[in-house]
Tab-separated table of C-alpha atoms in Angstrom:
chain	number	residue	atom	x	y	z
A	8	UNK	CA	12.675	-15.327	-5.142
A	9	UNK	CA	11.069	-11.904	-5.130
A	10	UNK	CA	7.300	-12.233	-5.465
A	11	UNK	CA	6.663	-8.807	-7.029
A	12	UNK	CA	9.668	-7.236	-8.684
A	13	UNK	CA	9.973	-3.782	-10.208
A	14	UNK	CA	12.680	-2.230	-12.322
A	15	UNK	CA	14.326	0.165	-12.103
A	16	UNK	CA	14.444	0.812	-8.378
A	17	UNK	CA	15.795	4.331	-8.879
A	18	UNK	CA	15.264	6.603	-11.845
A	19	UNK	CA	16.392	10.199	-12.262
A	20	UNK	CA	15.300	11.893	-15.459
A	21	UNK	CA	14.674	15.283	-16.961
A	22	UNK	CA	11.337	16.980	-17.483
A	23	UNK	CA	9.767	16.132	-20.792
A	24	UNK	CA	11.338	12.698	-21.076
A	25	UNK	CA	9.416	9.450	-21.477
A	26	UNK	CA	10.182	6.577	-19.129
A	27	UNK	CA	8.874	3.131	-18.245
A	28	UNK	CA	8.771	1.099	-15.083
A	29	UNK	CA	8.427	-2.639	-15.396
A	30	UNK	CA	6.696	-4.993	-12.976
A	31	UNK	CA	6.534	-8.748	-12.812
A	32	UNK	CA	4.911	-11.064	-10.309
A	33	UNK	CA	5.635	-14.767	-9.939
A	34	UNK	CA	2.739	-15.540	-7.612
A	35	UNK	CA	0.307	-16.627	-10.310
A	36	UNK	CA	-2.074	-13.815	-9.359
A	37	UNK	CA	-4.681	-12.513	-11.775
A	38	UNK	CA	-4.840	-8.925	-10.518
A	39	UNK	CA	-2.126	-6.290	-10.564
A	40	UNK	CA	-1.961	-2.672	-9.459
A	41	UNK	CA	0.044	0.501	-9.656
A	42	UNK	CA	0.101	2.791	-6.644
A	43	UNK	CA	1.747	6.181	-6.264
A	44	UNK	CA	3.286	7.315	-2.975
A	45	UNK	CA	3.886	11.041	-2.773
A	46	UNK	CA	6.454	12.951	-0.742
A	47	UNK	CA	4.154	12.882	2.278
A	48	UNK	CA	3.984	9.091	2.086
A	49	UNK	CA	0.358	9.107	0.956
A	50	UNK	CA	-0.476	6.015	-1.105
A	51	UNK	CA	-3.059	6.244	-3.834
A	52	UNK	CA	-4.190	3.684	-6.347
A	53	UNK	CA	-3.554	4.560	-9.973
A	54	UNK	CA	-4.604	1.500	-11.950
A	55	UNK	CA	-5.761	-2.043	-11.498
A	56	UNK	CA	-5.795	-4.839	-14.020
A	57	UNK	CA	-7.520	-8.184	-13.840
A	58	UNK	CA	-6.486	-10.832	-16.361
A	59	UNK	CA	-4.872	-8.123	-18.535
A	60	UNK	CA	-8.044	-6.047	-18.541
A	61	UNK	CA	-8.078	-2.503	-17.102
A	62	UNK	CA	-10.491	-2.325	-14.165
A	63	UNK	CA	-9.658	0.899	-12.357
A	64	UNK	CA	-8.167	4.128	-13.679
A	65	UNK	CA	-8.247	6.611	-10.839
A	66	UNK	CA	-8.187	9.994	-12.546
A	67	UNK	CA	-4.604	9.593	-13.601
A	68	UNK	CA	-3.376	11.931	-16.383
A	69	UNK	CA	-3.333	10.207	-19.736
A	70	UNK	CA	0.435	10.730	-19.852
A	71	UNK	CA	0.451	7.576	-17.737
A	72	UNK	CA	-0.279	4.457	-19.730
A	73	UNK	CA	-0.227	1.019	-18.129
A	74	UNK	CA	0.304	-2.002	-20.294
A	75	UNK	CA	-0.275	-5.613	-19.338
A	76	UNK	CA	1.174	-8.002	-21.923
A	77	UNK	CA	0.169	-10.968	-19.771
A	78	UNK	CA	-1.177	-11.695	-16.299
A	79	UNK	CA	2.290	-11.704	-14.762
A	80	UNK	CA	3.373	-8.292	-16.031
A	81	UNK	CA	2.076	-4.768	-15.645
A	82	UNK	CA	4.318	-2.030	-16.966
A	83	UNK	CA	3.863	1.696	-16.480
A	84	UNK	CA	4.861	4.124	-19.201
A	85	UNK	CA	4.971	7.829	-18.505
A	86	UNK	CA	5.169	10.415	-21.281
A	87	UNK	CA	6.348	14.013	-21.010
A	88	UNK	CA	7.456	13.720	-17.409
A	89	UNK	CA	6.701	16.642	-15.099
A	90	UNK	CA	8.256	17.673	-11.801
A	91	UNK	CA	5.086	16.618	-9.992
A	92	UNK	CA	5.522	13.056	-11.191
A	93	UNK	CA	8.393	12.632	-8.755
A	94	UNK	CA	7.230	9.943	-6.357
A	95	UNK	CA	7.605	6.317	-5.433
A	96	UNK	CA	5.611	3.996	-7.651
A	97	UNK	CA	4.580	0.643	-6.241
A	98	UNK	CA	3.450	-2.331	-8.208
A	99	UNK	CA	1.301	-4.889	-6.413
A	100	UNK	CA	-0.550	-8.108	-7.102
A	101	UNK	CA	-3.448	-10.028	-5.641
A	102	UNK	CA	-5.308	-13.201	-6.342
A	103	UNK	CA	-8.937	-12.788	-7.209
A	104	UNK	CA	-11.294	-11.691	-4.548
A	105	UNK	CA	-11.544	-8.608	-2.443
A	106	UNK	CA	-10.047	-9.245	0.957
A	107	UNK	CA	-7.173	-11.351	-0.320
A	108	UNK	CA	-3.742	-10.078	0.566
A	109	UNK	CA	-2.184	-7.573	-1.803
A	110	UNK	CA	1.563	-8.073	-2.210
A	111	UNK	CA	3.678	-5.038	-2.968
A	112	UNK	CA	6.933	-4.659	-4.792
A	113	UNK	CA	9.777	-2.681	-3.280
A	114	UNK	CA	8.956	0.460	-5.182
A	115	UNK	CA	10.516	2.546	-7.933
A	116	UNK	CA	11.849	5.932	-6.857
A	117	UNK	CA	11.280	8.393	-9.703
A	118	UNK	CA	12.881	11.821	-9.543
A	119	UNK	CA	12.151	14.329	-12.294
A	120	UNK	CA	14.593	17.232	-12.503
B	78	UNK	CA	-16.610	6.517	-0.656
B	79	UNK	CA	-14.348	4.575	1.632
B	80	UNK	CA	-11.878	6.455	3.765
B	81	UNK	CA	-9.337	5.709	6.445
B	82	UNK	CA	-8.148	8.084	9.136
B	83	UNK	CA	-4.962	7.633	11.096
B	84	UNK	CA	-5.102	10.495	13.587
B	85	UNK	CA	-1.477	10.303	14.684
B	86	UNK	CA	1.131	11.409	12.153
B	87	UNK	CA	4.028	10.627	14.505
B	88	UNK	CA	4.239	8.496	17.619
B	89	UNK	CA	7.286	8.131	19.842
B	90	UNK	CA	7.539	5.117	22.131
B	91	UNK	CA	10.311	3.885	24.372
B	92	UNK	CA	11.803	0.520	23.556
B	93	UNK	CA	10.021	-2.155	25.562
B	94	UNK	CA	6.896	-0.066	26.043
B	95	UNK	CA	3.491	-0.963	24.662
B	96	UNK	CA	2.150	0.525	21.460
B	97	UNK	CA	-1.245	1.367	20.054
B	98	UNK	CA	-1.725	2.923	16.628
B	99	UNK	CA	-5.167	4.245	15.865
B	100	UNK	CA	-7.199	3.694	12.727
B	101	UNK	CA	-10.756	4.715	11.930
B	102	UNK	CA	-12.531	3.804	8.737
B	103	UNK	CA	-15.603	4.862	6.867
B	104	UNK	CA	-17.291	2.099	4.917
B	105	UNK	CA	-20.912	1.130	4.364
B	106	UNK	CA	-20.684	-2.617	4.638
B	107	UNK	CA	-18.467	-5.008	6.557
B	108	UNK	CA	-15.014	-3.821	5.661
B	109	UNK	CA	-11.875	-5.658	4.754
B	110	UNK	CA	-9.201	-4.049	6.949
B	111	UNK	CA	-5.448	-4.282	6.749
B	112	UNK	CA	-2.325	-3.017	8.466
B	113	UNK	CA	0.867	-2.697	6.451
B	114	UNK	CA	4.346	-1.635	7.574
B	115	UNK	CA	6.904	0.193	5.458
B	116	UNK	CA	10.509	0.310	6.593
B	117	UNK	CA	12.678	3.117	5.211
B	118	UNK	CA	13.394	2.615	1.526
B	119	UNK	CA	11.345	-0.550	1.400
B	120	UNK	CA	8.018	-1.742	0.075
B	121	UNK	CA	4.942	-2.528	2.119
B	122	UNK	CA	4.640	-5.679	4.181
B	123	UNK	CA	1.327	-6.992	5.454
B	124	UNK	CA	1.151	-7.229	9.240
B	125	UNK	CA	-2.396	-8.538	9.543
B	126	UNK	CA	-5.878	-8.321	8.094
B	127	UNK	CA	-9.506	-8.682	9.099
B	128	UNK	CA	-12.529	-9.540	7.018
B	129	UNK	CA	-14.720	-11.731	9.215
B	130	UNK	CA	-14.786	-13.851	12.332
B	131	UNK	CA	-12.879	-13.143	15.509
B	132	UNK	CA	-12.523	-9.408	15.956
B	133	UNK	CA	-9.076	-9.752	17.541
B	134	UNK	CA	-6.599	-10.545	14.809
B	135	UNK	CA	-3.057	-11.759	15.332
B	136	UNK	CA	-0.344	-10.806	12.897
B	137	UNK	CA	3.337	-11.131	12.307
B	138	UNK	CA	6.101	-9.651	14.468
B	139	UNK	CA	3.935	-9.815	17.599
B	140	UNK	CA	1.312	-7.336	16.384
B	141	UNK	CA	-2.422	-7.649	16.887
B	142	UNK	CA	-5.417	-5.515	15.968
B	143	UNK	CA	-8.979	-5.345	17.171
B	144	UNK	CA	-11.948	-4.598	14.946
B	145	UNK	CA	-14.635	-2.587	16.721
B	146	UNK	CA	-17.637	-2.012	14.506
B	147	UNK	CA	-19.353	0.314	16.984
B	148	UNK	CA	-16.346	2.648	16.901
B	149	UNK	CA	-15.427	2.058	13.246
B	150	UNK	CA	-11.925	1.348	14.458
B	151	UNK	CA	-9.169	-1.126	13.770
B	152	UNK	CA	-6.343	-0.202	16.139
B	153	UNK	CA	-2.970	-1.905	15.983
B	154	UNK	CA	-1.238	-2.971	19.185
B	155	UNK	CA	1.996	-4.486	20.340
B	156	UNK	CA	2.778	-5.246	23.997
B	157	UNK	CA	6.494	-4.457	23.807
B	158	UNK	CA	8.162	-2.638	20.934
B	159	UNK	CA	11.663	-3.251	19.643
B	160	UNK	CA	13.945	-0.732	17.942
B	161	UNK	CA	13.400	-2.617	14.675
B	162	UNK	CA	9.703	-1.678	14.779
B	163	UNK	CA	10.573	1.904	13.809
B	164	UNK	CA	8.799	2.368	10.480
B	165	UNK	CA	5.746	3.840	8.775
B	166	UNK	CA	2.485	2.043	9.503
B	167	UNK	CA	-0.487	2.166	7.182
B	168	UNK	CA	-4.052	1.159	7.859
B	169	UNK	CA	-6.097	0.317	4.778
B	170	UNK	CA	-9.607	-0.694	3.822
B	171	UNK	CA	-10.727	-2.700	0.809
B	172	UNK	CA	-11.562	0.049	-1.627
B	173	UNK	CA	-14.954	-1.195	-2.781
B	174	UNK	CA	-14.802	0.949	-5.917
B	175	UNK	CA	-16.415	-1.575	-8.209
B	176	UNK	CA	-17.331	-4.170	-5.602
B	177	UNK	CA	-15.072	-6.634	-7.333
B	178	UNK	CA	-11.751	-8.169	-6.515
B	179	UNK	CA	-9.577	-5.629	-8.322
B	180	UNK	CA	-10.548	-2.615	-6.249
B	181	UNK	CA	-7.333	-2.516	-4.301
B	182	UNK	CA	-7.022	-0.654	-1.039
B	183	UNK	CA	-7.707	2.824	0.261
B	184	UNK	CA	-4.901	3.782	2.615
B	185	UNK	CA	-4.699	6.090	5.580
B	186	UNK	CA	-1.962	8.704	5.585
B	187	UNK	CA	0.258	6.596	7.786
B	188	UNK	CA	1.735	6.873	11.264
B	189	UNK	CA	5.468	7.294	11.653
B	190	UNK	CA	6.687	5.280	14.630
B	191	UNK	CA	9.837	6.410	16.401
B	192	UNK	CA	11.445	4.185	19.011
B	193	UNK	CA	13.422	5.825	21.799
B	194	UNK	CA	16.219	3.836	23.431
């Protein structure tokens, strides 16, 4: 069973469209994240949620809206897609305290054309 | 703010040779430190982590890392690399943004490991 699963794995879409990436974790963790990996492989945190509550929003444009319907899910919706949004988006989860292992999904490759 | 520096963008090592990947961090308190590996087209897998205790940490796949506070370093080592070790390696520090458990990680820019036959 995949611990952190994301769908879709690949997404090609046109500029201006709205798209969503879904994430689910079956580890029973209370904290979930979205990370963005750019074309140079640099990983940067976008959002973190703890028990469905937004904790961190790292200067992400408000076209990006995370939604956590429950502790096991953290979806990412992106409005009005731009070319610069092309990246790999990773969902991750962690139990509780700082220092605990963060488990990553396999990534969602978004290409905006 | 926390930061992580991986000075080597690419490293090429012959199969069977030893490996050391460098990582330096900037953090005010005792850091939580991690090494992750990313194979092509894959997600990130944890190799090992340090947050207290013995400064030499053993991980999966034969990797180890040593925390040196005086040098602000957490270098990753392997005595003999295999072709399957070719991947991107990321050092990370607990982000400490809010001080709580949902701060996530601040990553270095990664080191691309190439294995020569």
